[in-house]
Short mmCIF file of N, CA, C and O in Angstrom, two decimals:
data_model
loop_
_atom_site.label_atom_id
_atom_site.label_comp_id
_atom_site.label_asym_id
_atom_site.label_seq_id
_atom_site.Cartn_x
_atom_site.Cartn_y
_atom_site.Cartn_z
N MET A 22 -91.15 -39.32 7.17
CA MET A 22 -89.86 -38.74 6.73
C MET A 22 -89.89 -37.83 8.41
O MET A 22 -89.86 -37.70 9.25
N LEU A 23 -88.54 -38.44 9.19
CA LEU A 23 -88.30 -37.77 10.81
C LEU A 23 -87.72 -36.60 10.56
O LEU A 23 -87.00 -36.16 9.14
N ASP A 24 -87.81 -35.85 11.34
CA ASP A 24 -87.50 -34.70 11.88
C ASP A 24 -86.36 -34.38 12.42
O ASP A 24 -85.62 -33.31 12.20
N PHE A 25 -86.33 -35.11 13.47
CA PHE A 25 -84.73 -34.75 14.07
C PHE A 25 -84.83 -33.93 15.00
O PHE A 25 -83.77 -32.69 14.80
N THR A 26 -85.57 -33.44 15.56
CA THR A 26 -85.60 -32.32 16.45
C THR A 26 -85.27 -32.25 17.30
O THR A 26 -84.69 -31.00 17.11
N GLU A 27 -84.36 -33.70 18.17
CA GLU A 27 -83.13 -33.26 18.74
C GLU A 27 -81.86 -32.62 18.12
O GLU A 27 -81.48 -31.78 18.98
N GLN A 28 -81.82 -33.23 17.13
CA GLN A 28 -80.64 -32.82 16.36
C GLN A 28 -81.08 -30.98 15.67
O GLN A 28 -79.96 -30.63 16.11
N TYR A 29 -82.16 -30.56 15.47
CA TYR A 29 -82.38 -29.78 15.06
C TYR A 29 -82.26 -28.29 16.20
O TYR A 29 -81.36 -27.75 16.06
N ASP A 30 -82.45 -28.72 17.23
CA ASP A 30 -82.28 -28.03 18.50
C ASP A 30 -80.97 -27.88 18.99
O ASP A 30 -80.97 -26.50 19.70
N MET A 31 -80.33 -29.22 18.48
CA MET A 31 -78.64 -28.47 19.24
C MET A 31 -77.97 -27.62 18.11
O MET A 31 -77.41 -26.97 18.35
N VAL A 32 -77.99 -27.26 16.53
CA VAL A 32 -77.63 -26.77 15.84
C VAL A 32 -78.36 -25.57 15.45
O VAL A 32 -77.76 -25.00 14.35
N LEU A 33 -79.76 -25.31 16.20
CA LEU A 33 -80.31 -23.64 15.85
C LEU A 33 -79.36 -23.14 15.94
O LEU A 33 -79.51 -21.98 14.88
N PRO A 34 -78.42 -22.60 16.91
CA PRO A 34 -77.25 -21.39 16.95
C PRO A 34 -76.43 -21.28 15.38
O PRO A 34 -76.17 -20.17 14.70
N ALA A 35 -76.44 -22.41 15.04
CA ALA A 35 -75.43 -22.55 13.85
C ALA A 35 -76.72 -22.46 12.50
O ALA A 35 -76.26 -21.72 11.91
N LEU A 36 -77.67 -22.71 12.40
CA LEU A 36 -78.36 -22.28 11.19
C LEU A 36 -79.12 -21.06 11.32
O LEU A 36 -79.44 -20.04 10.51
N GLU A 37 -79.75 -20.08 12.38
CA GLU A 37 -79.00 -18.92 12.77
C GLU A 37 -78.20 -18.33 12.18
O GLU A 37 -78.52 -17.23 11.56
N SER A 38 -77.19 -18.45 12.93
CA SER A 38 -76.04 -17.68 11.89
C SER A 38 -75.52 -17.74 10.79
O SER A 38 -75.69 -16.59 9.73
N LYS A 39 -75.81 -18.88 10.22
CA LYS A 39 -76.19 -18.83 8.75
C LYS A 39 -76.77 -18.36 7.99
O LYS A 39 -76.49 -17.57 6.86
N ILE A 40 -78.30 -18.19 8.39
CA ILE A 40 -79.43 -17.66 7.74
C ILE A 40 -78.91 -15.61 8.07
O ILE A 40 -79.38 -15.01 6.96
N ALA A 41 -78.87 -15.45 9.50
CA ALA A 41 -77.75 -14.00 9.03
C ALA A 41 -77.01 -14.02 8.16
O ALA A 41 -77.05 -12.23 7.68
N GLU A 42 -75.96 -14.61 7.99
CA GLU A 42 -75.22 -14.35 6.80
C GLU A 42 -76.01 -14.53 5.36
O GLU A 42 -75.87 -13.71 4.49
N PHE A 43 -77.19 -14.81 5.36
CA PHE A 43 -77.44 -14.82 4.02
C PHE A 43 -78.64 -13.80 3.95
O PHE A 43 -78.14 -13.53 2.73
N HIS A 44 -79.13 -13.44 5.23
CA HIS A 44 -80.14 -12.23 4.67
C HIS A 44 -79.33 -10.92 4.16
O HIS A 44 -79.32 -10.26 3.59
N TYR A 45 -77.84 -11.08 5.22
CA TYR A 45 -77.09 -9.84 4.60
C TYR A 45 -76.47 -10.02 3.40
O TYR A 45 -76.28 -9.13 3.09
N MET A 46 -76.66 -10.49 3.11
CA MET A 46 -76.26 -11.25 0.86
C MET A 46 -77.63 -10.90 0.27
O MET A 46 -77.81 -11.27 -0.82
N GLN A 47 -78.78 -10.40 1.39
CA GLN A 47 -79.91 -10.33 0.45
C GLN A 47 -80.80 -11.27 -0.12
O GLN A 47 -81.73 -11.76 -0.48
N TYR A 48 -80.61 -12.73 0.48
CA TYR A 48 -81.12 -13.67 0.38
C TYR A 48 -81.88 -13.62 2.10
O TYR A 48 -81.90 -14.29 2.64
N ASP A 49 -83.73 -12.99 1.97
CA ASP A 49 -83.75 -13.10 2.25
C ASP A 49 -85.13 -14.00 2.83
O ASP A 49 -86.06 -13.89 4.17
N THR A 50 -85.40 -14.39 2.02
CA THR A 50 -86.41 -15.81 2.12
C THR A 50 -85.98 -17.02 2.75
O THR A 50 -87.07 -17.84 3.13
N VAL A 51 -84.63 -17.21 3.15
CA VAL A 51 -84.36 -18.33 3.91
C VAL A 51 -84.48 -18.30 5.31
O VAL A 51 -84.68 -17.09 5.79
N THR A 52 -84.76 -19.64 5.99
CA THR A 52 -85.14 -19.97 7.07
C THR A 52 -84.52 -20.84 7.54
O THR A 52 -84.12 -21.70 7.05
N PRO A 53 -84.40 -21.15 9.29
CA PRO A 53 -83.54 -21.88 9.19
C PRO A 53 -84.25 -23.04 9.01
O PRO A 53 -83.21 -24.07 9.06
N GLU A 54 -85.67 -23.28 9.22
CA GLU A 54 -86.00 -24.43 8.41
C GLU A 54 -86.19 -24.66 7.81
O GLU A 54 -85.93 -26.23 6.71
N SER A 55 -86.07 -24.03 6.15
CA SER A 55 -85.97 -24.53 4.81
C SER A 55 -83.86 -24.85 5.02
O SER A 55 -83.44 -25.63 3.81
N LEU A 56 -83.27 -24.20 5.51
CA LEU A 56 -81.54 -24.53 5.68
C LEU A 56 -81.81 -26.15 6.61
O LEU A 56 -80.85 -26.91 5.66
N TRP A 57 -82.60 -26.08 7.23
CA TRP A 57 -81.99 -27.72 7.78
C TRP A 57 -82.78 -28.52 6.79
O TRP A 57 -82.00 -29.22 6.95
N GLN A 58 -84.03 -28.28 6.48
CA GLN A 58 -84.42 -29.21 5.17
C GLN A 58 -83.19 -29.44 4.36
O GLN A 58 -83.17 -30.90 3.81
N PHE A 59 -82.55 -28.51 3.45
CA PHE A 59 -81.73 -28.32 2.35
C PHE A 59 -80.49 -29.43 3.40
O PHE A 59 -80.13 -30.34 2.28
N CYS A 60 -80.14 -29.35 4.30
CA CYS A 60 -78.76 -30.16 5.18
C CYS A 60 -79.64 -31.88 4.81
O CYS A 60 -78.75 -32.77 4.68
N LEU A 61 -80.91 -32.00 5.41
CA LEU A 61 -81.53 -32.96 5.76
C LEU A 61 -81.37 -33.91 4.37
O LEU A 61 -80.94 -35.04 4.26
N LYS A 62 -82.01 -32.87 3.41
CA LYS A 62 -82.27 -33.71 1.75
C LYS A 62 -80.78 -33.64 1.02
O LYS A 62 -80.65 -34.62 -0.12
N LYS A 63 -80.21 -32.53 1.26
CA LYS A 63 -78.71 -32.49 0.14
C LYS A 63 -77.57 -33.00 0.83
O LYS A 63 -76.91 -34.01 0.53
N LYS A 64 -76.81 -32.62 1.68
CA LYS A 64 -75.87 -32.48 2.42
C LYS A 64 -75.70 -33.68 3.03
O LYS A 64 -74.79 -34.66 2.69
N TRP A 65 -77.09 -33.92 3.65
CA TRP A 65 -76.58 -35.67 4.49
C TRP A 65 -77.81 -36.61 3.51
O TRP A 65 -77.67 -37.35 4.99
N LYS A 66 -78.20 -36.50 2.59
CA LYS A 66 -78.52 -37.48 1.84
C LYS A 66 -78.37 -38.92 2.36
O LYS A 66 -79.44 -39.52 2.57
N LYS A 67 -77.21 -38.93 2.76
CA LYS A 67 -76.27 -40.57 2.35
C LYS A 67 -75.87 -41.37 3.62
O LYS A 67 -75.13 -41.48 4.04
N LYS A 68 -75.88 -40.04 4.82
CA LYS A 68 -75.48 -39.97 6.52
C LYS A 68 -76.67 -40.39 7.14
O LYS A 68 -77.91 -40.21 6.88
N ASN A 69 -76.32 -41.04 7.78
CA ASN A 69 -77.20 -41.53 8.97
C ASN A 69 -77.01 -40.44 10.80
O ASN A 69 -76.30 -40.03 10.72
N ILE A 70 -77.98 -39.85 10.63
CA ILE A 70 -77.91 -38.06 11.16
C ILE A 70 -77.99 -38.38 12.37
O ILE A 70 -77.10 -38.13 13.34
N GLU A 71 -78.81 -39.59 12.89
CA GLU A 71 -78.68 -39.78 14.23
C GLU A 71 -77.41 -40.32 14.64
O GLU A 71 -76.94 -39.88 15.54
N ASP A 72 -76.63 -40.72 13.65
CA ASP A 72 -74.53 -40.96 14.29
C ASP A 72 -73.76 -40.17 14.42
O ASP A 72 -72.89 -40.25 14.27
N MET A 73 -74.19 -38.54 13.14
CA MET A 73 -73.59 -37.67 12.92
C MET A 73 -73.49 -37.22 14.33
O MET A 73 -73.76 -36.83 15.63
N ARG A 74 -71.47 -36.68 14.80
CA ARG A 74 -71.17 -35.70 15.85
C ARG A 74 -71.88 -34.31 15.35
O ARG A 74 -71.88 -33.86 14.32
N LEU A 75 -71.93 -33.82 16.65
CA LEU A 75 -72.27 -32.61 16.50
C LEU A 75 -71.36 -31.19 15.74
O LEU A 75 -71.70 -30.15 14.71
N HIS A 76 -70.44 -31.23 16.25
CA HIS A 76 -69.67 -30.43 15.15
C HIS A 76 -69.28 -30.97 13.80
O HIS A 76 -69.03 -30.11 12.34
N GLU A 77 -69.79 -32.40 13.23
CA GLU A 77 -70.02 -32.34 11.52
C GLU A 77 -70.98 -31.68 10.72
O GLU A 77 -71.20 -30.92 9.93
N MET A 78 -71.99 -31.45 11.78
CA MET A 78 -72.93 -31.17 11.48
C MET A 78 -73.07 -29.29 11.36
O MET A 78 -73.71 -29.02 10.71
N VAL A 79 -72.17 -28.96 12.12
CA VAL A 79 -72.15 -27.37 12.62
C VAL A 79 -71.15 -27.26 10.80
O VAL A 79 -71.72 -25.84 10.31
N ASN A 80 -70.14 -27.66 11.35
CA ASN A 80 -69.06 -27.74 10.24
C ASN A 80 -70.08 -27.36 8.24
O ASN A 80 -69.31 -26.55 7.73
N ASP A 81 -71.18 -28.30 8.46
CA ASP A 81 -71.62 -28.66 7.09
C ASP A 81 -72.42 -27.13 6.78
O ASP A 81 -73.00 -26.74 5.70
N ILE A 82 -73.10 -26.95 7.94
CA ILE A 82 -74.09 -25.66 8.18
C ILE A 82 -73.46 -24.72 7.61
O ILE A 82 -73.62 -23.89 7.04
N MET A 83 -72.12 -24.41 8.50
CA MET A 83 -71.63 -23.29 8.39
C MET A 83 -71.02 -23.10 6.87
O MET A 83 -70.50 -22.08 6.29
N GLY A 84 -70.58 -24.42 5.98
CA GLY A 84 -69.63 -24.53 5.20
C GLY A 84 -70.89 -23.88 3.78
O GLY A 84 -70.68 -24.56 2.68
N THR A 85 -72.42 -24.11 4.18
CA THR A 85 -73.02 -23.88 3.50
C THR A 85 -72.86 -22.81 2.49
O THR A 85 -73.09 -22.01 3.04
N THR A 86 -72.70 -23.11 1.16
CA THR A 86 -73.12 -21.35 0.15
C THR A 86 -74.39 -21.06 -0.01
O THR A 86 -75.34 -21.86 -0.40
N ALA A 87 -74.56 -19.87 -0.48
CA ALA A 87 -75.73 -19.42 -0.56
C ALA A 87 -76.00 -19.40 -2.37
O ALA A 87 -77.17 -20.11 -2.56
N SER A 88 -75.06 -20.28 -2.96
CA SER A 88 -75.36 -20.39 -4.29
C SER A 88 -75.86 -21.95 -4.44
O SER A 88 -76.60 -22.53 -5.03
N GLU A 89 -75.18 -22.71 -3.27
CA GLU A 89 -75.63 -24.23 -4.03
C GLU A 89 -77.36 -24.69 -2.71
O GLU A 89 -77.63 -25.18 -3.50
N PHE A 90 -77.64 -23.80 -2.22
CA PHE A 90 -78.57 -23.31 -1.45
C PHE A 90 -79.96 -23.23 -2.87
O PHE A 90 -80.34 -23.58 -2.85
N VAL A 91 -79.65 -22.28 -3.42
CA VAL A 91 -80.00 -21.88 -3.94
C VAL A 91 -79.98 -22.52 -5.22
O VAL A 91 -81.20 -23.02 -5.64
N ALA A 92 -79.23 -23.37 -5.74
CA ALA A 92 -79.15 -23.86 -6.76
C ALA A 92 -80.23 -25.57 -6.75
O ALA A 92 -80.66 -25.37 -7.30
N TYR A 93 -79.84 -25.35 -5.56
CA TYR A 93 -80.49 -26.77 -4.80
C TYR A 93 -82.40 -26.38 -4.77
O TYR A 93 -83.25 -27.22 -5.63
N HIS A 94 -82.52 -25.35 -4.31
CA HIS A 94 -83.98 -24.94 -4.70
C HIS A 94 -84.74 -25.25 -5.89
O HIS A 94 -86.20 -24.97 -6.11
N GLN A 95 -83.39 -24.33 -6.72
CA GLN A 95 -84.21 -24.09 -8.06
C GLN A 95 -84.70 -25.09 -8.81
O GLN A 95 -85.12 -25.72 -9.30
N VAL A 96 -83.55 -26.60 -8.47
CA VAL A 96 -83.45 -27.86 -9.22
C VAL A 96 -84.46 -28.58 -8.73
O VAL A 96 -85.57 -29.05 -9.16
N GLU A 97 -84.84 -28.22 -7.41
CA GLU A 97 -86.23 -29.04 -6.49
C GLU A 97 -87.71 -27.96 -7.15
O GLU A 97 -88.94 -28.85 -7.44
N GLY A 98 -87.30 -26.39 -7.33
CA GLY A 98 -89.36 -26.46 -8.10
C GLY A 98 -89.18 -26.61 -9.23
O GLY A 98 -90.49 -26.59 -9.92
N LEU A 99 -88.31 -26.72 -10.04
CA LEU A 99 -88.31 -27.61 -11.13
C LEU A 99 -89.03 -29.13 -11.62
O LEU A 99 -89.79 -29.28 -12.41
N LYS A 100 -88.38 -29.88 -10.53
CA LYS A 100 -88.98 -31.43 -10.22
C LYS A 100 -90.38 -31.65 -10.00
O LYS A 100 -91.01 -32.11 -10.37
N GLY A 101 -90.88 -30.29 -9.23
CA GLY A 101 -92.09 -30.20 -8.53
C GLY A 101 -93.27 -29.67 -9.91
O GLY A 101 -94.23 -29.93 -9.36
N ALA A 102 -92.40 -28.73 -10.82
CA ALA A 102 -93.60 -28.07 -11.93
C ALA A 102 -93.91 -28.90 -12.88
O ALA A 102 -93.61 -29.46 -13.14
N SER A 103 -94.99 -28.94 -12.78
CA SER A 103 -96.06 -29.70 -13.33
C SER A 103 -96.31 -29.01 -14.55
O SER A 103 -97.85 -28.07 -14.52
N PHE A 104 -95.80 -29.41 -15.71
CA PHE A 104 -96.02 -28.32 -16.79
C PHE A 104 -97.91 -28.94 -17.52
O PHE A 104 -98.62 -28.22 -18.75
N PHE A 105 -98.01 -30.07 -16.83
CA PHE A 105 -99.61 -30.69 -17.57
C PHE A 105 -100.56 -30.90 -16.27
O PHE A 105 -101.98 -31.28 -16.43
N ALA A 106 -100.77 -29.53 -15.30
CA ALA A 106 -101.51 -29.22 -14.58
C ALA A 106 -102.59 -28.75 -15.19
O ALA A 106 -102.35 -28.06 -15.87
N GLU A 107 -104.06 -28.69 -14.29
CA GLU A 107 -105.24 -27.86 -14.95
C GLU A 107 -104.69 -26.09 -15.42
O GLU A 107 -104.94 -26.35 -16.62
N GLY A 108 -104.07 -25.78 -14.71
CA GLY A 108 -104.15 -24.11 -15.57
C GLY A 108 -102.82 -24.33 -16.29
O GLY A 108 -103.09 -23.67 -17.32
N ASN A 109 -101.76 -25.20 -16.49
CA ASN A 109 -100.95 -25.08 -17.39
C ASN A 109 -101.91 -25.62 -18.78
O ASN A 109 -100.99 -25.96 -20.00
N LEU A 110 -102.72 -26.39 -18.61
CA LEU A 110 -103.05 -27.05 -19.95
C LEU A 110 -103.16 -26.74 -20.78
O LEU A 110 -103.31 -26.65 -22.09
N ALA A 111 -104.19 -25.39 -20.40
CA ALA A 111 -104.59 -24.61 -21.68
C ALA A 111 -103.18 -23.83 -22.45
O ALA A 111 -103.26 -23.82 -23.64
N GLU A 112 -102.26 -23.64 -21.63
CA GLU A 112 -101.35 -22.95 -22.49
C GLU A 112 -100.57 -23.95 -23.30
O GLU A 112 -99.94 -23.68 -24.70
N LEU A 113 -100.58 -25.42 -22.77
CA LEU A 113 -99.56 -26.49 -23.64
C LEU A 113 -100.23 -26.25 -24.35
O LEU A 113 -99.71 -26.59 -25.80
N GLU A 114 -101.19 -26.68 -24.91
CA GLU A 114 -102.47 -26.74 -26.00
C GLU A 114 -102.48 -26.13 -26.70
O GLU A 114 -102.54 -26.10 -27.89
N GLN A 115 -102.23 -24.29 -26.30
CA GLN A 115 -101.91 -23.34 -27.51
C GLN A 115 -100.96 -23.55 -28.09
O GLN A 115 -101.02 -23.53 -29.43
N LEU A 116 -99.79 -23.83 -27.32
CA LEU A 116 -98.35 -24.18 -27.97
C LEU A 116 -98.38 -24.80 -28.84
O LEU A 116 -97.32 -25.02 -29.61
N LEU A 117 -99.03 -25.81 -28.60
CA LEU A 117 -98.45 -27.22 -29.70
C LEU A 117 -100.06 -27.21 -31.15
O LEU A 117 -99.81 -27.75 -31.75
N ARG A 118 -100.81 -26.52 -30.55
CA ARG A 118 -101.75 -26.02 -31.43
C ARG A 118 -100.76 -25.60 -33.24
O ARG A 118 -100.32 -24.23 -33.34
N PRO A 119 -101.40 -26.29 -33.96
CA PRO A 119 -100.95 -25.91 -35.19
C PRO A 119 -101.52 -24.16 -35.39
O PRO A 119 -102.41 -24.18 -35.28
N ALA A 120 -100.93 -23.58 -36.71
CA ALA A 120 -101.41 -22.49 -36.83
C ALA A 120 -102.26 -22.04 -37.67
O ALA A 120 -102.24 -23.44 -38.45
N SER A 121 -103.32 -21.54 -37.56
CA SER A 121 -104.26 -21.45 -38.91
C SER A 121 -103.98 -20.95 -39.66
O SER A 121 -102.92 -19.62 -40.20
N LYS A 122 -104.42 -21.60 -40.87
CA LYS A 122 -103.45 -21.11 -42.05
C LYS A 122 -104.70 -19.48 -42.66
O LYS A 122 -105.76 -19.93 -42.27
N LYS A 123 -103.90 -18.76 -43.01
CA LYS A 123 -104.83 -17.24 -43.18
C LYS A 123 -105.62 -17.85 -44.56
O LYS A 123 -105.29 -17.90 -45.28
N PRO A 124 -106.86 -17.28 -45.21
CA PRO A 124 -107.56 -17.34 -45.99
C PRO A 124 -106.70 -16.55 -47.60
O PRO A 124 -106.50 -15.08 -47.13
N THR A 125 -106.00 -16.89 -48.48
CA THR A 125 -105.81 -16.44 -49.17
C THR A 125 -106.88 -15.50 -50.18
O THR A 125 -108.23 -16.27 -50.27
N SER A 126 -106.21 -14.47 -50.23
CA SER A 126 -108.06 -14.06 -51.44
C SER A 126 -107.11 -13.82 -52.63
O SER A 126 -105.93 -13.47 -52.97
N ASN A 127 -107.75 -14.19 -53.66
CA ASN A 127 -107.28 -13.91 -54.68
C ASN A 127 -108.22 -13.13 -55.81
O ASN A 127 -108.90 -12.30 -55.96
#
């Protein structure tokens, strides 16, 4: 996947400005790089980034809301979660195991 370093460098002030806004709203974990990746993978998924004009990129960055950024990352987190991974396998088996019958005393 291309990084588009030249475009990133051009819009870095806009990214930093948006990050400052997110930090003001208590979204402290957002970085310019994570916002850039969000734009590449979500906002500009169907666009040719090399042909985009600077003002289009800046407009998209500045128009990004915290809720759409967070929602995207929640969905991506769910996509990446593997419930059948080694650590989760024991929990899954415990959930699917039938309850053992208690011996009845007569």
